[in-house]
JSON list of C-alpha atoms in Angstrom, two decimals:
[
{"chain": "A", "resi": 1, "resn": "MET", "atom": "CA", "xyz": [-0.03, 0.08, 0.03]},
{"chain": "A", "resi": 2, "resn": "GLY", "atom": "CA", "xyz": [1.21, 3.49, -0.71]},
{"chain": "A", "resi": 3, "resn": "ALA", "atom": "CA", "xyz": [1.65, 6.14, 1.76]},
{"chain": "A", "resi": 4, "resn": "SER", "atom": "CA", "xyz": [-1.40, 8.15, 2.83]},
{"chain": "A", "resi": 5, "resn": "THR", "atom": "CA", "xyz": [-2.07, 11.35, 1.10]},
{"chain": "A", "resi": 6, "resn": "HIS", "atom": "CA", "xyz": [-4.27, 12.85, 3.73]},
{"chain": "A", "resi": 7, "resn": "ALA", "atom": "CA", "xyz": [-2.89, 15.96, 5.35]},
{"chain": "A", "resi": 8, "resn": "PRO", "atom": "CA", "xyz": [-2.20, 15.72, 9.12]},
{"chain": "A", "resi": 9, "resn": "GLU", "atom": "CA", "xyz": [-5.02, 16.89, 11.31]},
{"chain": "A", "resi": 10, "resn": "THR", "atom": "CA", "xyz": [-4.70, 20.46, 12.51]},
{"chain": "A", "resi": 11, "resn": "SER", "atom": "CA", "xyz": [-4.78, 20.69, 16.31]},
{"chain": "A", "resi": 12, "resn": "VAL", "atom": "CA", "xyz": [-6.38, 23.88, 17.75]},
{"chain": "A", "resi": 13, "resn": "PHE", "atom": "CA", "xyz": [-5.90, 24.92, 21.34]},
{"chain": "A", "resi": 14, "resn": "PRO", "atom": "CA", "xyz": [-7.55, 27.78, 23.14]},
{"chain": "A", "resi": 15, "resn": "LEU", "atom": "CA", "xyz": [-5.15, 30.22, 24.65]},
{"chain": "A", "resi": 16, "resn": "GLU", "atom": "CA", "xyz": [-6.47, 29.48, 28.10]},
{"chain": "A", "resi": 17, "resn": "THR", "atom": "CA", "xyz": [-5.46, 25.88, 27.51]},
{"chain": "A", "resi": 18, "resn": "LEU", "atom": "CA", "xyz": [-1.99, 26.80, 26.95]},
{"chain": "A", "resi": 19, "resn": "ARG", "atom": "CA", "xyz": [-1.89, 29.11, 29.93]},
{"chain": "A", "resi": 20, "resn": "ALA", "atom": "CA", "xyz": [-3.13, 26.33, 32.23]},
{"chain": "A", "resi": 21, "resn": "ALA", "atom": "CA", "xyz": [-0.65, 23.76, 30.73]},
{"chain": "A", "resi": 22, "resn": "ALA", "atom": "CA", "xyz": [2.48, 26.10, 30.76]},
{"chain": "A", "resi": 23, "resn": "PRO", "atom": "CA", "xyz": [1.57, 29.00, 32.86]},
{"chain": "A", "resi": 24, "resn": "ILE", "atom": "CA", "xyz": [5.01, 30.48, 33.41]},
{"chain": "A", "resi": 25, "resn": "GLU", "atom": "CA", "xyz": [6.24, 30.01, 29.78]},
{"chain": "A", "resi": 26, "resn": "THR", "atom": "CA", "xyz": [3.11, 31.31, 28.33]},
{"chain": "A", "resi": 27, "resn": "TYR", "atom": "CA", "xyz": [3.39, 34.36, 30.57]},
{"chain": "A", "resi": 28, "resn": "ARG", "atom": "CA", "xyz": [6.92, 35.07, 29.69]},
{"chain": "A", "resi": 29, "resn": "LEU", "atom": "CA", "xyz": [6.19, 34.86, 26.02]},
{"chain": "A", "resi": 30, "resn": "GLU", "atom": "CA", "xyz": [3.08, 37.23, 26.40]},
{"chain": "A", "resi": 31, "resn": "ARG", "atom": "CA", "xyz": [5.14, 39.65, 28.47]},
{"chain": "A", "resi": 32, "resn": "ALA", "atom": "CA", "xyz": [7.95, 39.60, 26.03]},
{"chain": "A", "resi": 33, "resn": "TYR", "atom": "CA", "xyz": [5.47, 40.44, 23.14]},
{"chain": "A", "resi": 34, "resn": "TYR", "atom": "CA", "xyz": [3.92, 43.31, 25.15]},
{"chain": "A", "resi": 35, "resn": "ASP", "atom": "CA", "xyz": [7.21, 44.69, 25.93]},
{"chain": "A", "resi": 36, "resn": "HIS", "atom": "CA", "xyz": [8.36, 44.59, 22.33]},
{"chain": "A", "resi": 37, "resn": "LEU", "atom": "CA", "xyz": [5.17, 46.44, 21.30]},
{"chain": "A", "resi": 38, "resn": "LEU", "atom": "CA", "xyz": [5.79, 49.06, 23.94]},
{"chain": "A", "resi": 39, "resn": "ARG", "atom": "CA", "xyz": [9.35, 49.64, 22.46]},
{"chain": "A", "resi": 40, "resn": "VAL", "atom": "CA", "xyz": [7.80, 49.94, 19.10]},
{"chain": "A", "resi": 41, "resn": "ALA", "atom": "CA", "xyz": [5.19, 52.38, 20.39]},
{"chain": "A", "resi": 42, "resn": "HIS", "atom": "CA", "xyz": [7.84, 54.42, 22.26]},
{"chain": "A", "resi": 43, "resn": "GLY", "atom": "CA", "xyz": [9.90, 54.72, 19.01]},
{"chain": "A", "resi": 44, "resn": "LEU", "atom": "CA", "xyz": [6.88, 55.87, 16.98]},
{"chain": "A", "resi": 45, "resn": "ALA", "atom": "CA", "xyz": [6.01, 58.41, 19.72]},
{"chain": "A", "resi": 46, "resn": "ALA", "atom": "CA", "xyz": [9.64, 59.81, 19.64]},
{"chain": "A", "resi": 47, "resn": "GLN", "atom": "CA", "xyz": [9.47, 60.22, 15.89]},
{"chain": "A", "resi": 48, "resn": "ARG", "atom": "CA", "xyz": [6.23, 62.07, 16.11]},
{"chain": "A", "resi": 49, "resn": "ARG", "atom": "CA", "xyz": [7.28, 64.52, 18.87]},
{"chain": "A", "resi": 50, "resn": "GLY", "atom": "CA", "xyz": [10.83, 64.90, 17.40]},
{"chain": "A", "resi": 51, "resn": "GLY", "atom": "CA", "xyz": [12.32, 64.28, 20.86]},
{"chain": "A", "resi": 52, "resn": "PRO", "atom": "CA", "xyz": [11.98, 62.61, 24.31]},
{"chain": "A", "resi": 53, "resn": "VAL", "atom": "CA", "xyz": [8.62, 61.15, 25.40]},
{"chain": "A", "resi": 54, "resn": "GLY", "atom": "CA", "xyz": [7.06, 60.22, 28.69]},
{"chain": "A", "resi": 55, "resn": "SER", "atom": "CA", "xyz": [5.09, 57.13, 29.27]},
{"chain": "A", "resi": 56, "resn": "VAL", "atom": "CA", "xyz": [3.66, 55.15, 26.45]},
{"chain": "A", "resi": 57, "resn": "SER", "atom": "CA", "xyz": [0.61, 52.71, 26.42]},
{"chain": "A", "resi": 58, "resn": "ILE", "atom": "CA", "xyz": [-1.08, 50.63, 23.94]},
{"chain": "A", "resi": 59, "resn": "ALA", "atom": "CA", "xyz": [-4.82, 51.14, 23.19]},
{"chain": "A", "resi": 60, "resn": "ASP", "atom": "CA", "xyz": [-6.97, 48.04, 23.83]},
{"chain": "A", "resi": 61, "resn": "LEU", "atom": "CA", "xyz": [-3.92, 45.94, 25.09]},
{"chain": "A", "resi": 62, "resn": "ASP", "atom": "CA", "xyz": [-3.27, 45.47, 28.80]},
{"chain": "A", "resi": 63, "resn": "PRO", "atom": "CA", "xyz": [-0.14, 43.92, 30.13]},
{"chain": "A", "resi": 64, "resn": "PRO", "atom": "CA", "xyz": [-0.53, 40.16, 30.72]},
{"chain": "A", "resi": 65, "resn": "ALA", "atom": "CA", "xyz": [-1.61, 39.26, 34.14]},
{"chain": "A", "resi": 66, "resn": "ARG", "atom": "CA", "xyz": [0.93, 37.36, 36.30]},
{"chain": "A", "resi": 67, "resn": "PRO", "atom": "CA", "xyz": [-0.30, 33.76, 36.79]},
{"chain": "A", "resi": 68, "resn": "ARG", "atom": "CA", "xyz": [-1.61, 32.38, 39.92]},
{"chain": "A", "resi": 69, "resn": "LEU", "atom": "CA", "xyz": [-0.05, 28.89, 40.53]},
{"chain": "A", "resi": 70, "resn": "ALA", "atom": "CA", "xyz": [-1.76, 26.16, 42.35]},
{"chain": "A", "resi": 71, "resn": "LEU", "atom": "CA", "xyz": [1.29, 24.82, 44.19]},
{"chain": "A", "resi": 72, "resn": "SER", "atom": "CA", "xyz": [0.35, 22.67, 47.20]},
{"chain": "A", "resi": 73, "resn": "ALA", "atom": "CA", "xyz": [3.42, 22.48, 49.39]},
{"chain": "A", "resi": 74, "resn": "PRO", "atom": "CA", "xyz": [3.96, 19.15, 51.04]},
{"chain": "A", "resi": 75, "resn": "ALA", "atom": "CA", "xyz": [3.05, 19.34, 54.87]},
{"chain": "A", "resi": 76, "resn": "ASP", "atom": "CA", "xyz": [6.82, 18.73, 55.75]},
{"chain": "A", "resi": 77, "resn": "ALA", "atom": "CA", "xyz": [8.02, 21.59, 53.48]},
{"chain": "A", "resi": 78, "resn": "PRO", "atom": "CA", "xyz": [10.54, 23.74, 55.56]},
{"chain": "A", "resi": 79, "resn": "ARG", "atom": "CA", "xyz": [8.83, 26.88, 56.67]},
{"chain": "A", "resi": 80, "resn": "SER", "atom": "CA", "xyz": [9.97, 30.12, 58.63]},
{"chain": "A", "resi": 81, "resn": "GLY", "atom": "CA", "xyz": [7.91, 32.91, 59.94]},
{"chain": "A", "resi": 82, "resn": "PRO", "atom": "CA", "xyz": [4.36, 33.39, 61.44]},
{"chain": "A", "resi": 83, "resn": "GLY", "atom": "CA", "xyz": [1.71, 30.81, 60.99]},
{"chain": "A", "resi": 84, "resn": "ASP", "atom": "CA", "xyz": [-0.74, 33.32, 59.50]},
{"chain": "A", "resi": 85, "resn": "PRO", "atom": "CA", "xyz": [1.29, 35.73, 57.59]},
{"chain": "A", "resi": 86, "resn": "ASP", "atom": "CA", "xyz": [0.18, 38.76, 55.46]},
{"chain": "A", "resi": 87, "resn": "VAL", "atom": "CA", "xyz": [2.60, 37.67, 52.84]},
{"chain": "A", "resi": 88, "resn": "LEU", "atom": "CA", "xyz": [3.59, 33.99, 52.08]},
{"chain": "A", "resi": 89, "resn": "LEU", "atom": "CA", "xyz": [6.65, 33.64, 49.86]},
{"chain": "A", "resi": 90, "resn": "VAL", "atom": "CA", "xyz": [7.04, 30.11, 48.30]},
{"chain": "A", "resi": 91, "resn": "VAL", "atom": "CA", "xyz": [10.55, 29.88, 46.93]},
{"chain": "A", "resi": 92, "resn": "VAL", "atom": "CA", "xyz": [11.32, 26.95, 44.46]},
{"chain": "A", "resi": 93, "resn": "GLU", "atom": "CA", "xyz": [15.17, 26.60, 44.66]},
{"chain": "A", "resi": 94, "resn": "ASN", "atom": "CA", "xyz": [18.17, 24.62, 43.85]},
{"chain": "A", "resi": 95, "resn": "LEU", "atom": "CA", "xyz": [20.58, 24.77, 46.75]},
{"chain": "A", "resi": 96, "resn": "SER", "atom": "CA", "xyz": [23.50, 24.24, 44.38]},
{"chain": "A", "resi": 97, "resn": "GLN", "atom": "CA", "xyz": [22.69, 27.16, 42.19]},
{"chain": "A", "resi": 98, "resn": "ILE", "atom": "CA", "xyz": [24.32, 30.66, 42.16]},
{"chain": "A", "resi": 99, "resn": "TYR", "atom": "CA", "xyz": [20.96, 32.30, 41.25]},
{"chain": "A", "resi": 100, "resn": "SER", "atom": "CA", "xyz": [19.43, 30.86, 44.35]},
{"chain": "A", "resi": 101, "resn": "GLN", "atom": "CA", "xyz": [22.39, 32.19, 46.35]},
{"chain": "A", "resi": 102, "resn": "ARG", "atom": "CA", "xyz": [21.85, 35.74, 44.95]},
{"chain": "A", "resi": 103, "resn": "LEU", "atom": "CA", "xyz": [18.12, 35.54, 45.63]},
{"chain": "A", "resi": 104, "resn": "ASP", "atom": "CA", "xyz": [18.76, 34.58, 49.05]},
{"chain": "A", "resi": 105, "resn": "ALA", "atom": "CA", "xyz": [20.36, 37.94, 49.90]},
{"chain": "A", "resi": 106, "resn": "GLU", "atom": "CA", "xyz": [17.16, 39.63, 49.13]},
{"chain": "A", "resi": 107, "resn": "LEU", "atom": "CA", "xyz": [14.98, 37.14, 50.97]},
{"chain": "A", "resi": 108, "resn": "GLN", "atom": "CA", "xyz": [16.96, 37.64, 54.08]},
{"chain": "A", "resi": 109, "resn": "GLN", "atom": "CA", "xyz": [16.59, 41.43, 53.84]},
{"chain": "A", "resi": 110, "resn": "LEU", "atom": "CA", "xyz": [12.79, 40.89, 53.59]},
{"chain": "A", "resi": 111, "resn": "ARG", "atom": "CA", "xyz": [12.72, 38.52, 56.55]},
{"chain": "A", "resi": 112, "resn": "THR", "atom": "CA", "xyz": [14.62, 41.02, 58.71]},
{"chain": "A", "resi": 113, "resn": "ARG", "atom": "CA", "xyz": [12.48, 43.86, 57.75]},
{"chain": "A", "resi": 114, "resn": "PHE", "atom": "CA", "xyz": [9.12, 42.12, 58.07]},
{"chain": "A", "resi": 115, "resn": "PRO", "atom": "CA", "xyz": [9.58, 39.32, 60.63]},
{"chain": "A", "resi": 116, "resn": "GLU", "atom": "CA", "xyz": [5.84, 39.48, 61.85]},
{"chain": "A", "resi": 117, "resn": "GLN", "atom": "CA", "xyz": [4.28, 39.80, 58.34]},
{"chain": "A", "resi": 118, "resn": "LEU", "atom": "CA", "xyz": [6.24, 37.44, 56.03]},
{"chain": "A", "resi": 119, "resn": "ALA", "atom": "CA", "xyz": [6.62, 33.78, 55.98]},
{"chain": "A", "resi": 120, "resn": "LEU", "atom": "CA", "xyz": [8.99, 31.73, 53.85]},
{"chain": "A", "resi": 121, "resn": "VAL", "atom": "CA", "xyz": [8.47, 28.22, 52.48]},
{"chain": "A", "resi": 122, "resn": "HIS", "atom": "CA", "xyz": [11.19, 26.13, 50.72]},
{"chain": "A", "resi": 123, "resn": "ILE", "atom": "CA", "xyz": [10.42, 23.90, 47.76]},
{"chain": "A", "resi": 124, "resn": "ASP", "atom": "CA", "xyz": [13.03, 21.70, 46.24]},
{"chain": "A", "resi": 125, "resn": "HIS", "atom": "CA", "xyz": [14.18, 21.93, 42.64]},
{"chain": "A", "resi": 126, "resn": "ILE", "atom": "CA", "xyz": [16.81, 19.43, 41.39]},
{"chain": "A", "resi": 127, "resn": "GLN", "atom": "CA", "xyz": [19.00, 19.89, 38.40]},
{"chain": "A", "resi": 128, "resn": "GLU", "atom": "CA", "xyz": [21.57, 17.05, 38.55]},
{"chain": "A", "resi": 129, "resn": "ARG", "atom": "CA", "xyz": [22.59, 17.39, 34.91]},
{"chain": "A", "resi": 130, "resn": "THR", "atom": "CA", "xyz": [23.93, 21.06, 35.44]},
{"chain": "A", "resi": 131, "resn": "HIS", "atom": "CA", "xyz": [24.44, 20.82, 39.29]},
{"chain": "A", "resi": 132, "resn": "ARG", "atom": "CA", "xyz": [25.63, 17.35, 40.17]},
{"chain": "A", "resi": 133, "resn": "HIS", "atom": "CA", "xyz": [25.36, 17.83, 43.92]},
{"chain": "A", "resi": 134, "resn": "SER", "atom": "CA", "xyz": [21.92, 19.34, 43.94]},
{"chain": "A", "resi": 135, "resn": "MET", "atom": "CA", "xyz": [20.14, 16.07, 44.94]},
{"chain": "A", "resi": 136, "resn": "SER", "atom": "CA", "xyz": [22.56, 15.29, 47.77]},
{"chain": "A", "resi": 137, "resn": "ALA", "atom": "CA", "xyz": [22.59, 18.95, 49.04]},
{"chain": "A", "resi": 138, "resn": "ALA", "atom": "CA", "xyz": [18.77, 18.97, 49.14]},
{"chain": "A", "resi": 139, "resn": "ILE", "atom": "CA", "xyz": [18.72, 15.59, 51.07]},
{"chain": "A", "resi": 140, "resn": "ALA", "atom": "CA", "xyz": [21.32, 16.94, 53.51]},
{"chain": "A", "resi": 141, "resn": "ALA", "atom": "CA", "xyz": [19.29, 20.06, 54.13]},
{"chain": "A", "resi": 142, "resn": "ARG", "atom": "CA", "xyz": [16.18, 17.81, 54.81]},
{"chain": "A", "resi": 143, "resn": "CYS", "atom": "CA", "xyz": [18.50, 15.68, 57.27]},
{"chain": "A", "resi": 144, "resn": "ALA", "atom": "CA", "xyz": [19.20, 19.00, 59.08]},
{"chain": "A", "resi": 145, "resn": "GLN", "atom": "CA", "xyz": [15.60, 19.83, 59.26]},
{"chain": "A", "resi": 146, "resn": "ALA", "atom": "CA", "xyz": [14.95, 16.43, 61.19]},
{"chain": "A", "resi": 147, "resn": "GLN", "atom": "CA", "xyz": [17.26, 18.11, 63.79]},
{"chain": "A", "resi": 148, "resn": "GLN", "atom": "CA", "xyz": [15.51, 21.50, 63.52]},
{"chain": "A", "resi": 149, "resn": "GLN", "atom": "CA", "xyz": [18.42, 23.14, 61.67]},
{"chain": "A", "resi": 150, "resn": "PHE", "atom": "CA", "xyz": [17.17, 23.30, 58.00]},
{"chain": "A", "resi": 151, "resn": "TRP", "atom": "CA", "xyz": [17.47, 27.09, 57.62]},
{"chain": "A", "resi": 152, "resn": "ALA", "atom": "CA", "xyz": [20.93, 27.25, 59.21]},
{"chain": "A", "resi": 153, "resn": "TYR", "atom": "CA", "xyz": [22.10, 24.28, 57.04]},
{"chain": "A", "resi": 154, "resn": "ARG", "atom": "CA", "xyz": [20.61, 25.89, 54.01]},
{"chain": "A", "resi": 155, "resn": "ALA", "atom": "CA", "xyz": [22.46, 29.09, 54.76]},
{"chain": "A", "resi": 156, "resn": "LEU", "atom": "CA", "xyz": [25.82, 27.12, 54.87]},
{"chain": "A", "resi": 157, "resn": "LEU", "atom": "CA", "xyz": [25.06, 25.47, 51.53]},
{"chain": "A", "resi": 158, "resn": "LEU", "atom": "CA", "xyz": [24.27, 28.68, 49.74]},
{"chain": "A", "resi": 159, "resn": "ALA", "atom": "CA", "xyz": [27.27, 30.53, 51.29]},
{"chain": "A", "resi": 160, "resn": "ALA", "atom": "CA", "xyz": [29.74, 27.84, 49.91]},
{"chain": "A", "resi": 161, "resn": "LEU", "atom": "CA", "xyz": [28.47, 26.40, 46.75]},
{"chain": "A", "resi": 162, "resn": "GLU", "atom": "CA", "xyz": [31.75, 24.74, 46.08]},
{"chain": "A", "resi": 163, "resn": "ARG", "atom": "CA", "xyz": [31.63, 22.74, 49.17]},
{"chain": "A", "resi": 164, "resn": "GLN", "atom": "CA", "xyz": [28.86, 20.30, 48.57]},
{"chain": "A", "resi": 165, "resn": "THR", "atom": "CA", "xyz": [30.61, 16.90, 48.30]},
{"chain": "A", "resi": 166, "resn": "ARG", "atom": "CA", "xyz": [29.67, 14.27, 50.85]},
{"chain": "A", "resi": 167, "resn": "PRO", "atom": "CA", "xyz": [32.70, 15.30, 53.22]},
{"chain": "A", "resi": 168, "resn": "ASP", "atom": "CA", "xyz": [31.52, 18.84, 52.93]},
{"chain": "A", "resi": 169, "resn": "LEU", "atom": "CA", "xyz": [27.91, 18.02, 53.87]},
{"chain": "A", "resi": 170, "resn": "LEU", "atom": "CA", "xyz": [29.28, 16.10, 56.98]},
{"chain": "A", "resi": 171, "resn": "ASP", "atom": "CA", "xyz": [31.42, 19.08, 57.86]},
{"chain": "A", "resi": 172, "resn": "HIS", "atom": "CA", "xyz": [28.38, 21.40, 57.71]},
{"chain": "A", "resi": 173, "resn": "ALA", "atom": "CA", "xyz": [26.56, 19.11, 60.07]},
{"chain": "A", "resi": 174, "resn": "THR", "atom": "CA", "xyz": [29.45, 19.32, 62.44]},
{"chain": "A", "resi": 175, "resn": "THR", "atom": "CA", "xyz": [29.64, 23.06, 62.22]},
{"chain": "A", "resi": 176, "resn": "LEU", "atom": "CA", "xyz": [25.99, 23.16, 63.42]},
{"chain": "A", "resi": 177, "resn": "SER", "atom": "CA", "xyz": [26.73, 20.62, 66.19]},
{"chain": "A", "resi": 178, "resn": "LEU", "atom": "CA", "xyz": [24.12, 18.10, 64.77]},
{"chain": "A", "resi": 179, "resn": "ASP", "atom": "CA", "xyz": [24.14, 14.50, 65.81]},
{"chain": "A", "resi": 180, "resn": "SER", "atom": "CA", "xyz": [26.66, 13.19, 63.26]},
{"chain": "A", "resi": 181, "resn": "ALA", "atom": "CA", "xyz": [25.50, 9.47, 63.43]},
{"chain": "A", "resi": 182, "resn": "SER", "atom": "CA", "xyz": [21.89, 10.34, 62.86]},
{"chain": "A", "resi": 183, "resn": "PHE", "atom": "CA", "xyz": [22.74, 12.87, 60.25]},
{"chain": "A", "resi": 184, "resn": "GLU", "atom": "CA", "xyz": [24.79, 10.29, 58.19]},
{"chain": "A", "resi": 185, "resn": "THR", "atom": "CA", "xyz": [22.11, 7.53, 58.65]},
{"chain": "A", "resi": 186, "resn": "CYS", "atom": "CA", "xyz": [19.62, 10.23, 57.26]},
{"chain": "A", "resi": 187, "resn": "LEU", "atom": "CA", "xyz": [21.64, 10.80, 54.24]},
{"chain": "A", "resi": 188, "resn": "ASP", "atom": "CA", "xyz": [21.74, 7.18, 53.34]},
{"chain": "A", "resi": 189, "resn": "GLY", "atom": "CA", "xyz": [18.04, 6.47, 54.09]},
{"chain": "A", "resi": 190, "resn": "ALA", "atom": "CA", "xyz": [14.99, 7.00, 52.03]},
{"chain": "A", "resi": 191, "resn": "GLN", "atom": "CA", "xyz": [12.93, 9.41, 54.13]},
{"chain": "A", "resi": 192, "resn": "ALA", "atom": "CA", "xyz": [14.75, 12.58, 53.25]},
{"chain": "A", "resi": 193, "resn": "ARG", "atom": "CA", "xyz": [15.17, 11.66, 49.58]},
{"chain": "A", "resi": 194, "resn": "ASP", "atom": "CA", "xyz": [11.44, 10.82, 49.46]},
{"chain": "A", "resi": 195, "resn": "ALA", "atom": "CA", "xyz": [10.64, 14.32, 50.98]},
{"chain": "A", "resi": 196, "resn": "VAL", "atom": "CA", "xyz": [12.76, 16.07, 48.33]},
{"chain": "A", "resi": 197, "resn": "LEU", "atom": "CA", "xyz": [11.10, 14.08, 45.52]},
{"chain": "A", "resi": 198, "resn": "ALA", "atom": "CA", "xyz": [7.72, 15.08, 46.83]},
{"chain": "A", "resi": 199, "resn": "SER", "atom": "CA", "xyz": [8.59, 18.72, 46.89]},
{"chain": "A", "resi": 200, "resn": "VAL", "atom": "CA", "xyz": [10.03, 18.48, 43.33]},
{"chain": "A", "resi": 201, "resn": "THR", "atom": "CA", "xyz": [6.73, 16.86, 42.11]},
{"chain": "A", "resi": 202, "resn": "ALA", "atom": "CA", "xyz": [4.63, 19.41, 43.72]},
{"chain": "A", "resi": 203, "resn": "ALA", "atom": "CA", "xyz": [6.51, 22.21, 41.89]},
{"chain": "A", "resi": 204, "resn": "ARG", "atom": "CA", "xyz": [6.28, 20.44, 38.51]},
{"chain": "A", "resi": 205, "resn": "ARG", "atom": "CA", "xyz": [2.46, 19.86, 38.96]},
{"chain": "A", "resi": 206, "resn": "ALA", "atom": "CA", "xyz": [2.12, 23.54, 39.38]},
{"chain": "A", "resi": 207, "resn": "GLY", "atom": "CA", "xyz": [3.97, 24.25, 36.16]},
{"chain": "A", "resi": 208, "resn": "ILE", "atom": "CA", "xyz": [7.34, 25.35, 37.53]},
{"chain": "A", "resi": 209, "resn": "THR", "atom": "CA", "xyz": [10.23, 23.93, 35.60]},
{"chain": "A", "resi": 210, "resn": "HIS", "atom": "CA", "xyz": [13.02, 26.49, 36.48]},
{"chain": "A", "resi": 211, "resn": "ALA", "atom": "CA", "xyz": [14.66, 27.67, 39.61]},
{"chain": "A", "resi": 212, "resn": "PRO", "atom": "CA", "xyz": [14.65, 29.98, 41.45]},
{"chain": "A", "resi": 213, "resn": "THR", "atom": "CA", "xyz": [10.96, 30.68, 41.11]},
{"chain": "A", "resi": 214, "resn": "VAL", "atom": "CA", "xyz": [9.23, 32.89, 43.69]},
{"chain": "A", "resi": 215, "resn": "LEU", "atom": "CA", "xyz": [5.48, 32.93, 44.37]},
{"chain": "A", "resi": 216, "resn": "VAL", "atom": "CA", "xyz": [3.94, 35.74, 46.43]},
{"chain": "A", "resi": 217, "resn": "ASN", "atom": "CA", "xyz": [0.66, 34.72, 47.95]},
{"chain": "A", "resi": 218, "resn": "GLY", "atom": "CA", "xyz": [0.41, 32.16, 45.10]},
{"chain": "A", "resi": 219, "resn": "ILE", "atom": "CA", "xyz": [1.28, 34.74, 42.33]},
{"chain": "A", "resi": 220, "resn": "TYR", "atom": "CA", "xyz": [4.37, 34.21, 40.12]},
{"chain": "A", "resi": 221, "resn": "VAL", "atom": "CA", "xyz": [6.90, 36.94, 40.29]}
]
């Protein structure tokens, strides 16, 4: 039999379907398009005025709304701050990544300025192909969490990204005076790894594929 001569069926998707399936990627593309049109409009305004112009807007086109993501943090997700905050920051982060390190400096400033209004929740993101220690670092931080030292251990990881081999992870535990035997047993067990994987899965289900990603009261920023 010869090959079929029928043309492939065309698939048509409503824009809202794409926004639901890939909320962050769709928002970034729509925002890039909007910003590009603003630059074009600004150039046209400058040509017409023959000089500097103020603000520019586009008739009948609003900037795209930032998506609200349905991220359900696991019950054991590390959290810092008041139980009923005005602002809940959910941070999806890779503890082996320099961008997470840079973001943390801003997060710490916010936590210092608004200790009673702001709570912070950590969600794991693993990128082993580009950050080979990201899984082991995330597991180690969860093992520190088992001894109520997650945030202090996280700070050590982010402060020294080049020190994330197993001996380094054990050294960090010693620095914080953690129970070394329990910590090492945790590193080799399944409980902390399962907690990390559950956290990673929660972020992916919400449409988050890159780190760091920050949600403010559920809204992607």
